[in-house]
PDB file of C-alpha atoms in Angstrom:
ATOM      1  CA  GLU A   1      13.289   2.743 -52.548  1.00  0.00           C
ATOM      2  CA  ALA A   2      13.347   3.787 -48.884  1.00  0.00           C
ATOM      3  CA  GLN A   3      15.639   1.471 -47.001  1.00  0.00           C
ATOM      4  CA  VAL A   4      18.210   0.845 -44.315  1.00  0.00           C
ATOM      5  CA  THR A   5      21.268  -0.933 -45.687  1.00  0.00           C
ATOM      6  CA  GLN A   6      23.682  -2.865 -43.507  1.00  0.00           C
ATOM      7  CA  ASN A   7      26.921  -4.451 -44.588  1.00  0.00           C
ATOM      8  CA  PRO A   8      28.112  -7.102 -44.451  1.00  0.00           C
ATOM      9  CA  ARG A   9      25.224  -9.586 -44.035  1.00  0.00           C
ATOM     10  CA  TYR A  10      27.567 -12.229 -42.607  1.00  0.00           C
ATOM     11  CA  LEU A  11      30.917 -11.804 -40.893  1.00  0.00           C
ATOM     12  CA  ILE A  12      33.220 -14.316 -39.261  1.00  0.00           C
ATOM     13  CA  THR A  13      36.216 -12.932 -37.418  1.00  0.00           C
ATOM     14  CA  VAL A  14      38.678 -13.767 -34.654  1.00  0.00           C
ATOM     15  CA  THR A  15      38.956 -12.406 -31.149  1.00  0.00           C
ATOM     16  CA  GLY A  16      40.607  -9.013 -30.995  1.00  0.00           C
ATOM     17  CA  LYS A  17      40.471  -8.095 -34.676  1.00  0.00           C
ATOM     18  CA  LYS A  18      38.808  -4.715 -35.057  1.00  0.00           C
ATOM     19  CA  LEU A  19      35.749  -4.610 -37.296  1.00  0.00           C
ATOM     20  CA  THR A  20      33.127  -2.163 -38.500  1.00  0.00           C
ATOM     21  CA  VAL A  21      29.562  -2.882 -39.538  1.00  0.00           C
ATOM     22  CA  THR A  22      28.168  -0.147 -41.739  1.00  0.00           C
ATOM     23  CA  CYS A  23      24.623   1.191 -41.724  1.00  0.00           C
ATOM     24  CA  SER A  24      23.171   3.688 -44.154  1.00  0.00           C
ATOM     25  CA  GLN A  25      19.644   5.059 -44.605  1.00  0.00           C
ATOM     26  CA  ASN A  26      18.211   7.075 -47.490  1.00  0.00           C
ATOM     27  CA  MET A  27      15.138   8.505 -45.754  1.00  0.00           C
ATOM     28  CA  ASN A  28      16.722  11.594 -44.167  1.00  0.00           C
ATOM     29  CA  HIS A  29      15.977  10.193 -40.707  1.00  0.00           C
ATOM     30  CA  GLU A  30      17.413  11.935 -37.659  1.00  0.00           C
ATOM     31  CA  TYR A  31      17.155   8.927 -35.333  1.00  0.00           C
ATOM     32  CA  MET A  32      19.353   5.848 -35.816  1.00  0.00           C
ATOM     33  CA  SER A  33      20.008   2.936 -33.529  1.00  0.00           C
ATOM     34  CA  TRP A  34      21.827  -0.396 -33.205  1.00  0.00           C
ATOM     35  CA  TYR A  35      20.433  -3.576 -31.644  1.00  0.00           C
ATOM     36  CA  ARG A  36      21.658  -7.074 -31.039  1.00  0.00           C
ATOM     37  CA  GLN A  37      19.319 -10.046 -31.169  1.00  0.00           C
ATOM     38  CA  ASP A  38      20.083 -13.124 -29.091  1.00  0.00           C
ATOM     39  CA  PRO A  39      17.930 -16.232 -28.576  1.00  0.00           C
ATOM     40  CA  GLY A  40      15.575 -15.845 -25.626  1.00  0.00           C
ATOM     41  CA  LEU A  41      16.605 -12.221 -25.073  1.00  0.00           C
ATOM     42  CA  GLY A  42      14.937 -10.463 -27.981  1.00  0.00           C
ATOM     43  CA  LEU A  43      16.474  -7.233 -29.224  1.00  0.00           C
ATOM     44  CA  ARG A  44      18.617  -5.130 -26.948  1.00  0.00           C
ATOM     45  CA  GLN A  45      19.621  -1.588 -27.777  1.00  0.00           C
ATOM     46  CA  ILE A  46      23.363  -0.953 -28.025  1.00  0.00           C
ATOM     47  CA  TYR A  47      23.591   2.725 -28.985  1.00  0.00           C
ATOM     48  CA  TYR A  48      21.336   5.314 -30.505  1.00  0.00           C
ATOM     49  CA  SER A  49      21.728   8.708 -32.119  1.00  0.00           C
ATOM     50  CA  MET A  50      19.210  11.537 -32.169  1.00  0.00           C
ATOM     51  CA  ASN A  51      21.083  13.460 -34.852  1.00  0.00           C
ATOM     52  CA  VAL A  52      24.521  14.171 -36.319  1.00  0.00           C
ATOM     53  CA  GLU A  53      27.237  14.202 -33.638  1.00  0.00           C
ATOM     54  CA  VAL A  54      24.693  13.176 -30.957  1.00  0.00           C
ATOM     55  CA  THR A  55      24.990   9.612 -29.674  1.00  0.00           C
ATOM     56  CA  ASP A  56      23.934   7.911 -26.462  1.00  0.00           C
ATOM     57  CA  LYS A  57      24.236   4.530 -24.806  1.00  0.00           C
ATOM     58  CA  GLY A  58      21.494   1.958 -24.913  1.00  0.00           C
ATOM     59  CA  ASP A  59      21.218  -1.003 -22.569  1.00  0.00           C
ATOM     60  CA  VAL A  60      24.269  -2.998 -23.697  1.00  0.00           C
ATOM     61  CA  PRO A  61      26.950  -0.557 -24.945  1.00  0.00           C
ATOM     62  CA  GLU A  62      30.023  -2.291 -23.479  1.00  0.00           C
ATOM     63  CA  GLY A  63      32.522  -3.328 -26.137  1.00  0.00           C
ATOM     64  CA  TYR A  64      30.967  -1.186 -28.875  1.00  0.00           C
ATOM     65  CA  LYS A  65      31.539   2.250 -30.341  1.00  0.00           C
ATOM     66  CA  VAL A  66      29.513   4.289 -32.787  1.00  0.00           C
ATOM     67  CA  SER A  67      29.887   7.546 -34.664  1.00  0.00           C
ATOM     68  CA  ARG A  68      27.454   9.829 -36.457  1.00  0.00           C
ATOM     69  CA  LYS A  69      29.424  12.180 -38.657  1.00  0.00           C
ATOM     70  CA  GLU A  70      26.792  12.251 -41.379  1.00  0.00           C
ATOM     71  CA  LYS A  71      23.030  12.025 -41.110  1.00  0.00           C
ATOM     72  CA  ARG A  72      22.731   8.957 -43.332  1.00  0.00           C
ATOM     73  CA  ASN A  73      25.484   6.781 -41.809  1.00  0.00           C
ATOM     74  CA  PHE A  74      25.795   5.180 -38.381  1.00  0.00           C
ATOM     75  CA  PRO A  75      28.609   2.597 -38.265  1.00  0.00           C
ATOM     76  CA  LEU A  76      29.015   0.145 -35.398  1.00  0.00           C
ATOM     77  CA  ILE A  77      32.622  -0.447 -34.370  1.00  0.00           C
ATOM     78  CA  LEU A  78      33.969  -3.361 -32.361  1.00  0.00           C
ATOM     79  CA  GLU A  79      37.514  -2.381 -31.361  1.00  0.00           C
ATOM     80  CA  SER A  80      38.394  -5.780 -29.874  1.00  0.00           C
ATOM     81  CA  PRO A  81      35.653  -8.311 -30.568  1.00  0.00           C
ATOM     82  CA  SER A  82      35.107 -11.181 -28.160  1.00  0.00           C
ATOM     83  CA  PRO A  83      33.100 -14.413 -28.556  1.00  0.00           C
ATOM     84  CA  ASN A  84      30.268 -13.044 -26.385  1.00  0.00           C
ATOM     85  CA  GLN A  85      29.631 -10.492 -29.134  1.00  0.00           C
ATOM     86  CA  THR A  86      28.603 -13.267 -31.505  1.00  0.00           C
ATOM     87  CA  SER A  87      25.067 -12.230 -32.374  1.00  0.00           C
ATOM     88  CA  LEU A  88      22.648 -10.938 -35.000  1.00  0.00           C
ATOM     89  CA  TYR A  89      22.881  -7.157 -35.286  1.00  0.00           C
ATOM     90  CA  PHE A  90      20.236  -4.777 -36.608  1.00  0.00           C
ATOM     91  CA  CYS A  91      20.438  -1.129 -37.507  1.00  0.00           C
ATOM     92  CA  ALA A  92      17.224   0.917 -37.479  1.00  0.00           C
ATOM     93  CA  SER A  93      16.222   4.490 -38.243  1.00  0.00           C
ATOM     94  CA  SER A  94      13.268   6.827 -37.844  1.00  0.00           C
ATOM     95  CA  PHE A  95      12.326  10.456 -37.908  1.00  0.00           C
ATOM     96  CA  ARG A  96      13.179  12.133 -34.612  1.00  0.00           C
ATOM     97  CA  GLU A  97       9.816  11.349 -33.108  1.00  0.00           C
ATOM     98  CA  VAL A  98       8.695   7.787 -33.631  1.00  0.00           C
ATOM     99  CA  SER A  99       5.081   7.912 -34.750  1.00  0.00           C
ATOM    100  CA  TYR A 100       2.562   5.795 -36.580  1.00  0.00           C
ATOM    101  CA  ASN A 101       3.614   7.416 -39.807  1.00  0.00           C
ATOM    102  CA  SER A 102       7.268   7.066 -38.995  1.00  0.00           C
ATOM    103  CA  PRO A 103       8.022   3.770 -37.323  1.00  0.00           C
ATOM    104  CA  LEU A 104      11.450   2.273 -36.820  1.00  0.00           C
ATOM    105  CA  HIS A 105      12.774   1.016 -40.167  1.00  0.00           C
ATOM    106  CA  PHE A 106      15.130  -1.937 -39.803  1.00  0.00           C
ATOM    107  CA  GLY A 107      17.950  -3.218 -41.952  1.00  0.00           C
ATOM    108  CA  ASN A 108      18.126  -6.919 -42.827  1.00  0.00           C
ATOM    109  CA  GLY A 109      20.695  -7.711 -40.183  1.00  0.00           C
ATOM    110  CA  THR A 110      24.362  -8.675 -39.876  1.00  0.00           C
ATOM    111  CA  ARG A 111      25.192 -12.069 -38.458  1.00  0.00           C
ATOM    112  CA  LEU A 112      28.533 -11.810 -36.660  1.00  0.00           C
ATOM    113  CA  THR A 113      30.538 -14.777 -35.422  1.00  0.00           C
ATOM    114  CA  VAL A 114      33.632 -14.168 -33.278  1.00  0.00           C
ATOM    115  CA  THR A 115      35.859 -17.209 -32.765  1.00  0.00           C
TER     116      THR A 115
ATOM    117  CA  GLY B   1      12.984   0.342 -15.042  1.00  0.00           C
ATOM    118  CA  ASN B   2      11.519  -0.494 -18.422  1.00  0.00           C
ATOM    119  CA  SER B   3      10.953  -4.020 -19.672  1.00  0.00           C
ATOM    120  CA  VAL B   4       8.680  -6.143 -21.843  1.00  0.00           C
ATOM    121  CA  THR B   5       7.614  -9.713 -21.188  1.00  0.00           C
ATOM    122  CA  GLN B   6       5.859 -11.801 -23.805  1.00  0.00           C
ATOM    123  CA  MET B   7       4.734 -15.377 -23.925  1.00  0.00           C
ATOM    124  CA  GLU B   8       7.232 -18.004 -24.929  1.00  0.00           C
ATOM    125  CA  GLY B   9       6.805 -19.782 -28.191  1.00  0.00           C
ATOM    126  CA  PRO B  10       6.569 -21.406 -30.461  1.00  0.00           C
ATOM    127  CA  VAL B  11       2.852 -21.098 -30.934  1.00  0.00           C
ATOM    128  CA  THR B  12       1.455 -23.561 -33.465  1.00  0.00           C
ATOM    129  CA  LEU B  13      -2.033 -23.045 -34.879  1.00  0.00           C
ATOM    130  CA  SER B  14      -4.107 -24.333 -37.731  1.00  0.00           C
ATOM    131  CA  GLU B  15      -5.196 -21.933 -40.452  1.00  0.00           C
ATOM    132  CA  GLU B  16      -8.270 -19.854 -39.490  1.00  0.00           C
ATOM    133  CA  ALA B  17      -7.665 -20.376 -35.757  1.00  0.00           C
ATOM    134  CA  PHE B  18      -7.823 -17.483 -33.265  1.00  0.00           C
ATOM    135  CA  LEU B  19      -4.487 -16.037 -32.155  1.00  0.00           C
ATOM    136  CA  THR B  20      -3.521 -14.408 -28.884  1.00  0.00           C
ATOM    137  CA  ILE B  21       0.066 -13.531 -27.981  1.00  0.00           C
ATOM    138  CA  ASN B  22       0.369 -12.084 -24.493  1.00  0.00           C
ATOM    139  CA  CYS B  23       2.544  -9.074 -23.728  1.00  0.00           C
ATOM    140  CA  THR B  24       2.979  -7.227 -20.450  1.00  0.00           C
ATOM    141  CA  TYR B  25       5.274  -4.334 -19.703  1.00  0.00           C
ATOM    142  CA  THR B  26       6.933  -2.371 -16.938  1.00  0.00           C
ATOM    143  CA  ALA B  27       7.652   1.288 -17.568  1.00  0.00           C
ATOM    144  CA  THR B  28       8.095   4.647 -15.969  1.00  0.00           C
ATOM    145  CA  GLY B  29       6.018   7.466 -17.362  1.00  0.00           C
ATOM    146  CA  TYR B  30       3.827   7.012 -20.423  1.00  0.00           C
ATOM    147  CA  PRO B  31       5.394   4.762 -23.033  1.00  0.00           C
ATOM    148  CA  SER B  32       4.192   4.011 -26.548  1.00  0.00           C
ATOM    149  CA  LEU B  33       3.606   0.335 -27.287  1.00  0.00           C
ATOM    150  CA  PHE B  34       4.287  -1.579 -30.494  1.00  0.00           C
ATOM    151  CA  TRP B  35       4.066  -4.935 -32.143  1.00  0.00           C
ATOM    152  CA  TYR B  36       6.736  -5.730 -34.721  1.00  0.00           C
ATOM    153  CA  VAL B  37       6.883  -8.783 -36.997  1.00  0.00           C
ATOM    154  CA  GLN B  38      10.015 -10.490 -38.334  1.00  0.00           C
ATOM    155  CA  TYR B  39       9.910 -12.787 -41.341  1.00  0.00           C
ATOM    156  CA  PRO B  40      12.817 -15.201 -41.922  1.00  0.00           C
ATOM    157  CA  GLY B  41      16.013 -13.476 -43.012  1.00  0.00           C
ATOM    158  CA  GLU B  42      14.560 -10.003 -42.675  1.00  0.00           C
ATOM    159  CA  GLY B  43      14.567  -7.114 -40.254  1.00  0.00           C
ATOM    160  CA  LEU B  44      11.598  -6.217 -38.088  1.00  0.00           C
ATOM    161  CA  GLN B  45       8.590  -4.422 -39.547  1.00  0.00           C
ATOM    162  CA  LEU B  46       6.032  -2.407 -37.627  1.00  0.00           C
ATOM    163  CA  LEU B  47       2.733  -4.258 -37.352  1.00  0.00           C
ATOM    164  CA  LEU B  48       0.764  -1.867 -35.140  1.00  0.00           C
ATOM    165  CA  LYS B  49       1.143   0.722 -32.449  1.00  0.00           C
ATOM    166  CA  ALA B  50      -0.724   2.486 -29.599  1.00  0.00           C
ATOM    167  CA  THR B  51       0.416   5.701 -27.951  1.00  0.00           C
ATOM    168  CA  LYS B  52      -1.828   6.045 -24.899  1.00  0.00           C
ATOM    169  CA  ALA B  53      -4.074   4.110 -22.561  1.00  0.00           C
ATOM    170  CA  ASP B  54      -7.145   2.507 -24.168  1.00  0.00           C
ATOM    171  CA  ASP B  55      -5.823   3.116 -27.698  1.00  0.00           C
ATOM    172  CA  LYS B  56      -6.350   0.179 -30.033  1.00  0.00           C
ATOM    173  CA  GLY B  57      -3.790  -0.437 -32.737  1.00  0.00           C
ATOM    174  CA  SER B  58      -4.852  -2.498 -35.742  1.00  0.00           C
ATOM    175  CA  ASN B  59      -3.391  -3.630 -39.054  1.00  0.00           C
ATOM    176  CA  LYS B  60      -3.870  -6.571 -41.437  1.00  0.00           C
ATOM    177  CA  GLY B  61      -6.500  -8.110 -39.146  1.00  0.00           C
ATOM    178  CA  PHE B  62      -4.267  -7.917 -36.057  1.00  0.00           C
ATOM    179  CA  GLU B  63      -5.344  -5.865 -33.032  1.00  0.00           C
ATOM    180  CA  ALA B  64      -3.924  -4.884 -29.665  1.00  0.00           C
ATOM    181  CA  THR B  65      -5.311  -2.595 -26.957  1.00  0.00           C
ATOM    182  CA  TYR B  66      -3.131  -0.527 -24.607  1.00  0.00           C
ATOM    183  CA  ARG B  67      -4.341  -1.499 -21.121  1.00  0.00           C
ATOM    184  CA  LYS B  68      -2.692   0.670 -18.504  1.00  0.00           C
ATOM    185  CA  GLU B  69      -4.548  -0.934 -15.591  1.00  0.00           C
ATOM    186  CA  THR B  70      -3.116  -4.363 -16.414  1.00  0.00           C
ATOM    187  CA  THR B  71       0.059  -3.054 -18.124  1.00  0.00           C
ATOM    188  CA  SER B  72      -0.692  -5.261 -21.107  1.00  0.00           C
ATOM    189  CA  PHE B  73      -0.739  -5.066 -24.903  1.00  0.00           C
ATOM    190  CA  HIS B  74      -1.885  -8.484 -26.089  1.00  0.00           C
ATOM    191  CA  LEU B  75      -1.870  -9.211 -29.820  1.00  0.00           C
ATOM    192  CA  GLU B  76      -4.967 -10.865 -31.333  1.00  0.00           C
ATOM    193  CA  LYS B  77      -6.141 -12.006 -34.735  1.00  0.00           C
ATOM    194  CA  GLY B  78      -9.456 -13.679 -35.418  1.00  0.00           C
ATOM    195  CA  SER B  79      -8.354 -15.976 -38.236  1.00  0.00           C
ATOM    196  CA  VAL B  80      -4.676 -16.633 -38.926  1.00  0.00           C
ATOM    197  CA  GLN B  81      -3.231 -17.579 -42.299  1.00  0.00           C
ATOM    198  CA  VAL B  82      -0.150 -19.575 -43.237  1.00  0.00           C
ATOM    199  CA  SER B  83       1.423 -16.297 -44.376  1.00  0.00           C
ATOM    200  CA  ASP B  84       1.236 -15.000 -40.774  1.00  0.00           C
ATOM    201  CA  SER B  85       3.979 -17.446 -39.749  1.00  0.00           C
ATOM    202  CA  ALA B  86       6.750 -15.251 -38.350  1.00  0.00           C
ATOM    203  CA  VAL B  87       8.290 -14.055 -35.091  1.00  0.00           C
ATOM    204  CA  TYR B  88       6.315 -11.350 -33.272  1.00  0.00           C
ATOM    205  CA  PHE B  89       7.944  -8.839 -30.935  1.00  0.00           C
ATOM    206  CA  CYS B  90       6.213  -6.633 -28.408  1.00  0.00           C
ATOM    207  CA  ALA B  91       8.075  -3.389 -27.704  1.00  0.00           C
ATOM    208  CA  LEU B  92       7.828  -0.129 -25.833  1.00  0.00           C
ATOM    209  CA  ASN B  93       9.323   3.262 -26.515  1.00  0.00           C
ATOM    210  CA  ASN B  94      10.120   5.519 -23.587  1.00  0.00           C
ATOM    211  CA  PHE B  95      12.228   8.656 -23.788  1.00  0.00           C
ATOM    212  CA  ASN B  96      13.657   7.651 -27.192  1.00  0.00           C
ATOM    213  CA  LYS B  97      14.779   4.227 -26.007  1.00  0.00           C
ATOM    214  CA  PHE B  98      13.207   1.045 -27.274  1.00  0.00           C
ATOM    215  CA  TYR B  99      12.746  -2.113 -25.219  1.00  0.00           C
ATOM    216  CA  PHE B 100      11.782  -5.346 -26.934  1.00  0.00           C
ATOM    217  CA  GLY B 101      10.362  -8.601 -25.659  1.00  0.00           C
ATOM    218  CA  SER B 102      12.090 -11.872 -26.460  1.00  0.00           C
ATOM    219  CA  GLY B 103       9.833 -12.631 -29.419  1.00  0.00           C
ATOM    220  CA  THR B 104       7.158 -15.280 -30.003  1.00  0.00           C
ATOM    221  CA  LYS B 105       7.430 -17.561 -32.995  1.00  0.00           C
ATOM    222  CA  LEU B 106       4.113 -18.336 -34.681  1.00  0.00           C
ATOM    223  CA  ASN B 107       3.726 -21.369 -36.930  1.00  0.00           C
ATOM    224  CA  VAL B 108       0.472 -21.632 -38.870  1.00  0.00           C
ATOM    225  CA  LYS B 109      -0.287 -24.980 -40.501  1.00  0.00           C
ATOM    226  CA  PRO B 110      -2.552 -25.346 -43.534  1.00  0.00           C
TER     227      PRO B 110
END
């Protein structure tokens, strides 16, 4: 089954403790991206990657890192999480050119709480 | 810059009522426009899309027309069902970046 898999689904951590949220897709997509969803703000793009070893900042990259060493994986790293990073995070992927036949495919989300 | 504005929710309708969710955008160049739907506990799924002015996207009875003159992409459905209850997001894609609206929650009552 074609899917984007994020782990974990829920994560509670403390300020300053490094964490990684994993994202993996099995559709051979070149494009992968991370978003955070906050009430009243919708989804905001954190980082995206057009292909292996190619990453770029979205609208809200501060406090986050990503890497794209393999085509299928795109982990999101919070080196020193802070409470304002408490949010619902989504990973998404697509073929290089988003089209009607290749929309963004989303994972089921990771709810992160930083205390 | 690029941005999407959609009507605040929640929108509550009775089954078989007509639905309109307004969406307007600001963009440089020629963006593609999308509607995504999010069911509880799930990620977003593409509902429909339009790539250029005057294109009409349609799927599952939902429609939206790309209006460049009014910079709008309003979502419509003639007769909603209880199963349409979800959060709807308007979005644009410009130069490989996606911009989403804040989402509109739709509640359909039997």
